[in-house]
Short mmCIF file of C-alpha atoms in Angstrom, two decimals:
data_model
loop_
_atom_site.label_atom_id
_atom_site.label_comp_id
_atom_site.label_asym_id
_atom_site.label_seq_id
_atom_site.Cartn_x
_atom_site.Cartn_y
_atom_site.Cartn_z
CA UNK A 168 57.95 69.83 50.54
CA UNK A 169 55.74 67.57 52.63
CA UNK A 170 56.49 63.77 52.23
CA UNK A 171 52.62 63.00 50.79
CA UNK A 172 53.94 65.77 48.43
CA UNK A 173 56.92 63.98 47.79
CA UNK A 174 55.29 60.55 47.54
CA UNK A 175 52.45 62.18 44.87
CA UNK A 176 55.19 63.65 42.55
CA UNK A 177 57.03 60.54 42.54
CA UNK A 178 53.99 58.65 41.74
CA UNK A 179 53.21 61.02 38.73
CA UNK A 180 56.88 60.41 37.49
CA UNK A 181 57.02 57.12 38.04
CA UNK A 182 53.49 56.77 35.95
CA UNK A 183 55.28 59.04 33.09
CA UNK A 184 58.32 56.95 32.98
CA UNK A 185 56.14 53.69 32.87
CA UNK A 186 54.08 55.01 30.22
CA UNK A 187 57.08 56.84 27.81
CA UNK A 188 59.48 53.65 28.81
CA UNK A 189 57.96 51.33 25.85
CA UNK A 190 58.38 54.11 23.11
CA UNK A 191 61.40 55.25 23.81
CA UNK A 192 62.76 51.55 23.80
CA UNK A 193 60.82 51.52 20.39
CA UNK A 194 62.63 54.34 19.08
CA UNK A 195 66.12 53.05 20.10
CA UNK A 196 65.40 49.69 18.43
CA UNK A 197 64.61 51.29 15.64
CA UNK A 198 67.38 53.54 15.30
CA UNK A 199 69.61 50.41 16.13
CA UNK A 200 68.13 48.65 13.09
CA UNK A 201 68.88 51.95 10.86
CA UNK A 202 72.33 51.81 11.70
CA UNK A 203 72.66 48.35 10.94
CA UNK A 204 70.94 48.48 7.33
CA UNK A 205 72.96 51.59 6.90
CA UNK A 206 76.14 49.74 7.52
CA UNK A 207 74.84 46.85 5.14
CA UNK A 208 74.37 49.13 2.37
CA UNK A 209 77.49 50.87 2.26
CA UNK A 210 79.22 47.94 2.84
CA UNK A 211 77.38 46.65 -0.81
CA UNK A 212 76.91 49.92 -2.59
CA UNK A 213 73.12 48.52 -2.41
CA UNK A 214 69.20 49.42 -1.25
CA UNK A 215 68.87 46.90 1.95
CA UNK A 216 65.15 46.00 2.31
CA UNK A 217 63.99 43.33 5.32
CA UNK A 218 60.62 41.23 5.26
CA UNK A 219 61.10 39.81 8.76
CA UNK A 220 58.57 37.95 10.44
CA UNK A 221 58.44 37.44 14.34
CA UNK A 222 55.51 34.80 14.94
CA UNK A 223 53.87 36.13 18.07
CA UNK A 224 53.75 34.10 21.52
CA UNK A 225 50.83 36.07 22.65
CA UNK A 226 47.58 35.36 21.62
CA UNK A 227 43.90 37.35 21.82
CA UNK A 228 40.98 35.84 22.69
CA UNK A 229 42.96 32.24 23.11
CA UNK A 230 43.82 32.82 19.17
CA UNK A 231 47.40 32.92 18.68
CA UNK A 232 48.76 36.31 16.67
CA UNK A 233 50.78 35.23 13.72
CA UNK A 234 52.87 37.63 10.83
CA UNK A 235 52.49 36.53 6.96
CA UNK A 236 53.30 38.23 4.16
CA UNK A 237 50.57 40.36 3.33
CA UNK A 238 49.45 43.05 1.19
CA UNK A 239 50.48 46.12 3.17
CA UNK A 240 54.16 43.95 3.13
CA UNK A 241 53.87 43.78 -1.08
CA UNK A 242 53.09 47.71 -1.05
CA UNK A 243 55.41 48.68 1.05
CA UNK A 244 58.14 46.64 -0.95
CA UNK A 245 56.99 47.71 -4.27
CA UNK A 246 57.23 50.95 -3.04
CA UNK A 247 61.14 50.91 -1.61
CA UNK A 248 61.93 49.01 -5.33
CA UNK A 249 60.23 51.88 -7.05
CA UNK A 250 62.29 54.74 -4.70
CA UNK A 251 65.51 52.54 -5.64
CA UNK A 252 67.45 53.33 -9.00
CA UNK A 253 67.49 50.73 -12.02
CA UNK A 254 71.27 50.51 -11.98
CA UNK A 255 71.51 50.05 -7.51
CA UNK A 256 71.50 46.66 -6.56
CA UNK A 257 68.53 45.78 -4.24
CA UNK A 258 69.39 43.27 -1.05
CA UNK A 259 66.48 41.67 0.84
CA UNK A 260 66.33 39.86 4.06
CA UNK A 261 63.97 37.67 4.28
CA UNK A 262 62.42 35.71 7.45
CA UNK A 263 58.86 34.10 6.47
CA UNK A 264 56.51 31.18 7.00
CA UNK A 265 55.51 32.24 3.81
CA UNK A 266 51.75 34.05 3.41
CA UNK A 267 49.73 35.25 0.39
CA UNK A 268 50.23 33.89 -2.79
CA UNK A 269 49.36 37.75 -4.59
CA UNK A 270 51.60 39.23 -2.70
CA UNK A 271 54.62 37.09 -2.60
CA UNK A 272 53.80 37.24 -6.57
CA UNK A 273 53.68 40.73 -6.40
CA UNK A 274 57.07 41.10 -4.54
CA UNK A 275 59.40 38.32 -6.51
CA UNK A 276 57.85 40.11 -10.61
CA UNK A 277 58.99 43.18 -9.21
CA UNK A 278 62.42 41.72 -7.93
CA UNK A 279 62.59 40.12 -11.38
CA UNK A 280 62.01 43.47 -13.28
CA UNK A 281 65.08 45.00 -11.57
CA UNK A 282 68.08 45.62 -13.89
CA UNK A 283 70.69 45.80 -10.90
CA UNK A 284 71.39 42.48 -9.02
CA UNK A 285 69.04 41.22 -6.45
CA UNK A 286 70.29 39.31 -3.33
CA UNK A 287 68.28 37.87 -0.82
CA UNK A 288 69.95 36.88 2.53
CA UNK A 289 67.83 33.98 4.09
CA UNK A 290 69.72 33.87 7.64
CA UNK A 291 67.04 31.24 9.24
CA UNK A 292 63.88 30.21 6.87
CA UNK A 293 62.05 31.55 4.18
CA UNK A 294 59.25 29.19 3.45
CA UNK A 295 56.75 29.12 1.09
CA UNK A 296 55.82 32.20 -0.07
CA UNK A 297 59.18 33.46 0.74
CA UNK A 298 60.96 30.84 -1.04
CA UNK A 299 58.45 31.91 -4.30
CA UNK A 300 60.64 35.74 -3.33
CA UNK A 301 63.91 34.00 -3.32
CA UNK A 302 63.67 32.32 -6.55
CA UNK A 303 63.60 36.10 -8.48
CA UNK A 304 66.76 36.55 -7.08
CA UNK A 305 70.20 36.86 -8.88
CA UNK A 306 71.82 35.13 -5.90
CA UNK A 307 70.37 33.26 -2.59
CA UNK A 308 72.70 33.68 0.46
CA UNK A 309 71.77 31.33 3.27
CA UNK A 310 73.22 30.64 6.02
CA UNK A 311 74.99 26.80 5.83
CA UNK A 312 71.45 25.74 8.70
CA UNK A 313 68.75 27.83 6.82
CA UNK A 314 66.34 26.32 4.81
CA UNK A 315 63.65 27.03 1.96
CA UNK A 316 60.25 25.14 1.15
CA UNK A 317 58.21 23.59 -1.06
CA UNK A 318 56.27 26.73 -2.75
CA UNK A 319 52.62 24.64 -3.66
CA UNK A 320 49.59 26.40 -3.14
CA UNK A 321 47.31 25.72 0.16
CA UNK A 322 43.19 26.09 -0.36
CA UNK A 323 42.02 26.77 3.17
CA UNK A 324 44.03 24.08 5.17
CA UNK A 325 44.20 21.93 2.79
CA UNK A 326 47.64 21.17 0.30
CA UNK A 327 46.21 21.82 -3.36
CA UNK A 328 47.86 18.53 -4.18
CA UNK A 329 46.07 16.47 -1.84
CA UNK A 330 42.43 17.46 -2.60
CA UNK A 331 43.28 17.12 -6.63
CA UNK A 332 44.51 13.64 -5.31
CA UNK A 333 41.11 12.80 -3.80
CA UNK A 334 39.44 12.70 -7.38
CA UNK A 335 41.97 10.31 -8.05
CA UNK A 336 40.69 8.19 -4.98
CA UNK A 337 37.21 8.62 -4.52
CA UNK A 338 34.28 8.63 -7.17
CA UNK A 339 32.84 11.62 -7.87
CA UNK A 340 29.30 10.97 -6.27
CA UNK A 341 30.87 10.30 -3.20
CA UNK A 342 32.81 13.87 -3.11
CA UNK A 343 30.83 16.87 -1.27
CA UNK A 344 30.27 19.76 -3.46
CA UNK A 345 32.39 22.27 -2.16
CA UNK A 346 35.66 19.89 -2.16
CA UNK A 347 34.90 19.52 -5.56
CA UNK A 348 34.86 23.31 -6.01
CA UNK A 349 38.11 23.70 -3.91
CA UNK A 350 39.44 20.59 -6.35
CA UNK A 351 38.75 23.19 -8.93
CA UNK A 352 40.12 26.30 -7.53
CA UNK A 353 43.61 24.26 -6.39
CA UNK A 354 44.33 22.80 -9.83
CA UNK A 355 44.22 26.31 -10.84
CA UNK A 356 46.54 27.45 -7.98
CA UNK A 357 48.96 24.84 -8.57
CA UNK A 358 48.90 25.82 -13.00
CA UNK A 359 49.05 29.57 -11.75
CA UNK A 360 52.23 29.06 -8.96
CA UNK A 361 53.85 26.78 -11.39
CA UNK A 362 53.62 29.15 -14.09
CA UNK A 363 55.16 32.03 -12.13
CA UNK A 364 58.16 30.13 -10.76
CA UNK A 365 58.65 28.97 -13.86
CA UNK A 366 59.51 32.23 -15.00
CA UNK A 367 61.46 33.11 -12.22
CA UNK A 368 63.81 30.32 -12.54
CA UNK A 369 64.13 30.87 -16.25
CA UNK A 370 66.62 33.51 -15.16
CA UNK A 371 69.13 30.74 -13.83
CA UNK A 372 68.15 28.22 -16.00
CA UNK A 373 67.35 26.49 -19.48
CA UNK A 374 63.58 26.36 -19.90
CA UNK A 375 63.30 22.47 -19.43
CA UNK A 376 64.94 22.94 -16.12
CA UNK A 377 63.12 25.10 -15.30
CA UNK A 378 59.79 23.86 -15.67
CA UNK A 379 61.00 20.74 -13.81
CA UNK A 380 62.09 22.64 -10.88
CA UNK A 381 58.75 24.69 -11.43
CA UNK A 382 56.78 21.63 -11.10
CA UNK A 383 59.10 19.61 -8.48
CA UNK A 384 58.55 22.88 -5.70
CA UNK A 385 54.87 23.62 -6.73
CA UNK A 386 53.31 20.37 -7.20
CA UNK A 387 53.32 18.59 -3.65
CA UNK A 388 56.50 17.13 -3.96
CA UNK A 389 56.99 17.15 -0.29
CA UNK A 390 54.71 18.00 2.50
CA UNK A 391 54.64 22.22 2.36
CA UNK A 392 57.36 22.79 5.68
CA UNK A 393 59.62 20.51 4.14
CA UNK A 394 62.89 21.97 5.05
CA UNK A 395 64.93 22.32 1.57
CA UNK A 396 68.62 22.77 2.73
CA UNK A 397 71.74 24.64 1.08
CA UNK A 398 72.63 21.64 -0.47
CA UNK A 399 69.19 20.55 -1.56
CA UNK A 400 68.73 23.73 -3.11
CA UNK A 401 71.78 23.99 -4.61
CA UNK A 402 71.00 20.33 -6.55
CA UNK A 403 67.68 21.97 -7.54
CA UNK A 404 70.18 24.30 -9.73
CA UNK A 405 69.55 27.66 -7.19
CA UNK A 406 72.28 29.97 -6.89
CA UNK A 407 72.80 29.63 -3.23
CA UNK A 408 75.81 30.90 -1.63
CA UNK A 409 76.64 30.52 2.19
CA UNK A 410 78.52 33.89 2.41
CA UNK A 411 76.23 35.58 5.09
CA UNK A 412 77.54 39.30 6.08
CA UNK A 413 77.63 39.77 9.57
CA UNK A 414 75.17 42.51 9.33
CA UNK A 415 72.59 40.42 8.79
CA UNK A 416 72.79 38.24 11.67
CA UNK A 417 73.79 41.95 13.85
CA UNK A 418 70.29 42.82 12.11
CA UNK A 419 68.20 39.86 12.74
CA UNK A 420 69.00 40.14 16.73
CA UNK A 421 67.24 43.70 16.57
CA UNK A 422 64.21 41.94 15.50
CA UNK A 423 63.56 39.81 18.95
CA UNK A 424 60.24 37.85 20.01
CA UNK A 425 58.34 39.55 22.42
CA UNK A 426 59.09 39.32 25.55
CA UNK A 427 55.70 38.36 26.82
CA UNK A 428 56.85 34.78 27.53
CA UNK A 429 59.45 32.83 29.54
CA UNK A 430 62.42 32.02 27.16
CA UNK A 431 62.76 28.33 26.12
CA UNK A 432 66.44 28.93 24.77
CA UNK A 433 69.66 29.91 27.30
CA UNK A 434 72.80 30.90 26.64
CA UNK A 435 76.07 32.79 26.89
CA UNK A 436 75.89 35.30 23.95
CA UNK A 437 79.62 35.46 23.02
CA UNK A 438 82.07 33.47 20.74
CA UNK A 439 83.25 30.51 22.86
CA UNK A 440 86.99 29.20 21.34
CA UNK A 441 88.85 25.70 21.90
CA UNK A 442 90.80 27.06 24.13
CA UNK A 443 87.97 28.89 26.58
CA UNK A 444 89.05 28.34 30.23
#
């Protein structure tokens, strides 16, 4: 063999490795996360489902590309509650901004519906919409730094609260039309939100409490990423536990940010001891 011969087959292999490199690092990740939510579930006896959002540091067009919880997210859980049976408990790990108010609806009724106990591991954030998810649960295990948020409804970029606030500030000849029609459509949103967690929480709690709590996330209590911590949760009467199985942290690693930036966070991934020389 002639070295242009040698130099053109080793261009054509180099092109097929370059090309089958990013799937076949898809497929291992994949199989990696398998095992892991294998071990998870017979370590509980449960079904292990993960809602885990990666906010993308890429962007298209100079618009950044951000996950929610969406739709296809509500079908597909809906569907792995539906495959799982009555009596199996059902464990989901969540990591969420939050998203659409229909779906995360969608999602926590169905949680609520099933017999078996429902966990949900929370090993960073679930806000918003996720928290509305973690309040159908039977238990909420977050880890002792993660946090939960304030669950009222947002009408375009605007908090709910504040625009129903505005009639209370400004007379109505001097409000624009269509913020009085978004006034309209969040008062709804916030009756509507409130009205579902209070159900939710009416499995934990006595029906006063839980309208209170109902109102106190969905109102505009706080601003909507107001980090609520273990122990502020726990005061809001949520049973939150800080027993976090390793497999969920092993899990969340095999979910990483993409790699199409320069990492702002360094450091030796092991255990460091007292006594490290």
């Amino acid at each position: 063999m002639d070295v242009g011969t040698l130099v053109n087959s080793l261009f054509w292999l180099f092109l097929i490795f370059a090309f089958l490199s990013p799937y076949l690092q898809r497929q291992a990740l994949e199989a990696a996360r398998t095992r892991q939510i294998l071990n998870l579930e017979r370590r509980r006896k449960s079904r292990v489902i993960t809602l885990i959002h990666r906010q993308e540091a890429i962007s298209l067009l100079g618009v950044p590309l951000v996950r929610y919880i969406d739709v296809d997210d509500s079908e597909e859980v809906l569907r792995a509650i539906r495959l799982t049976d009555p009596q199996v408990p059902i464990d989901l790990i969540l990591h969420t901004p939050g998203g659409l108010v229909l779906a995360a609806e969608q999602i926590a009724l169905a949680l609520l519906r099933h017999p078996a106990k429902v966990t949900v591991f929370v090993p960073h954030y679930a806000m918003s919409g996720g928290t509305l998810i973690a309040l159908a649960a039977d238990e909420i295990v977050m880890d002792e730094n993660a946090v939960l948020g304030p669950i009222d409804p947002q009408i375009g970029d605007a908090p709910a609260a504040s625009l129903l606030a505005l009639l209370q500030t400004k007379p109505i000849d001097k409000i624009e039309d269509a913020t009085l029609i978004k006034a309209d459509i969040a008062a709804k949103a916030m009756k509507q939100v409130a009205e579902v967690a209070e159900k939710l929480l009416a499995k934990h709690m006595d029906p006063d409490k839980a309208r209170t709590t109902a109102r106190l996330l969905s109102q505009g209590t706080w601003t909507h990423d107001y980090p609520i911590t273990v122990e502020e949760a726990r005061g809001l009467g949520l049973p939150v536990s800080t027993d976090m199985p390793r497999e969920v942290y092993a899990l969340m690693e095999l979910y990483p940010q993409t790699q199409m930036r320069r990492p702002s966070v360094q450091y030796i991934p092991t255990p460091y001891g007292r006594d490290r020389t």
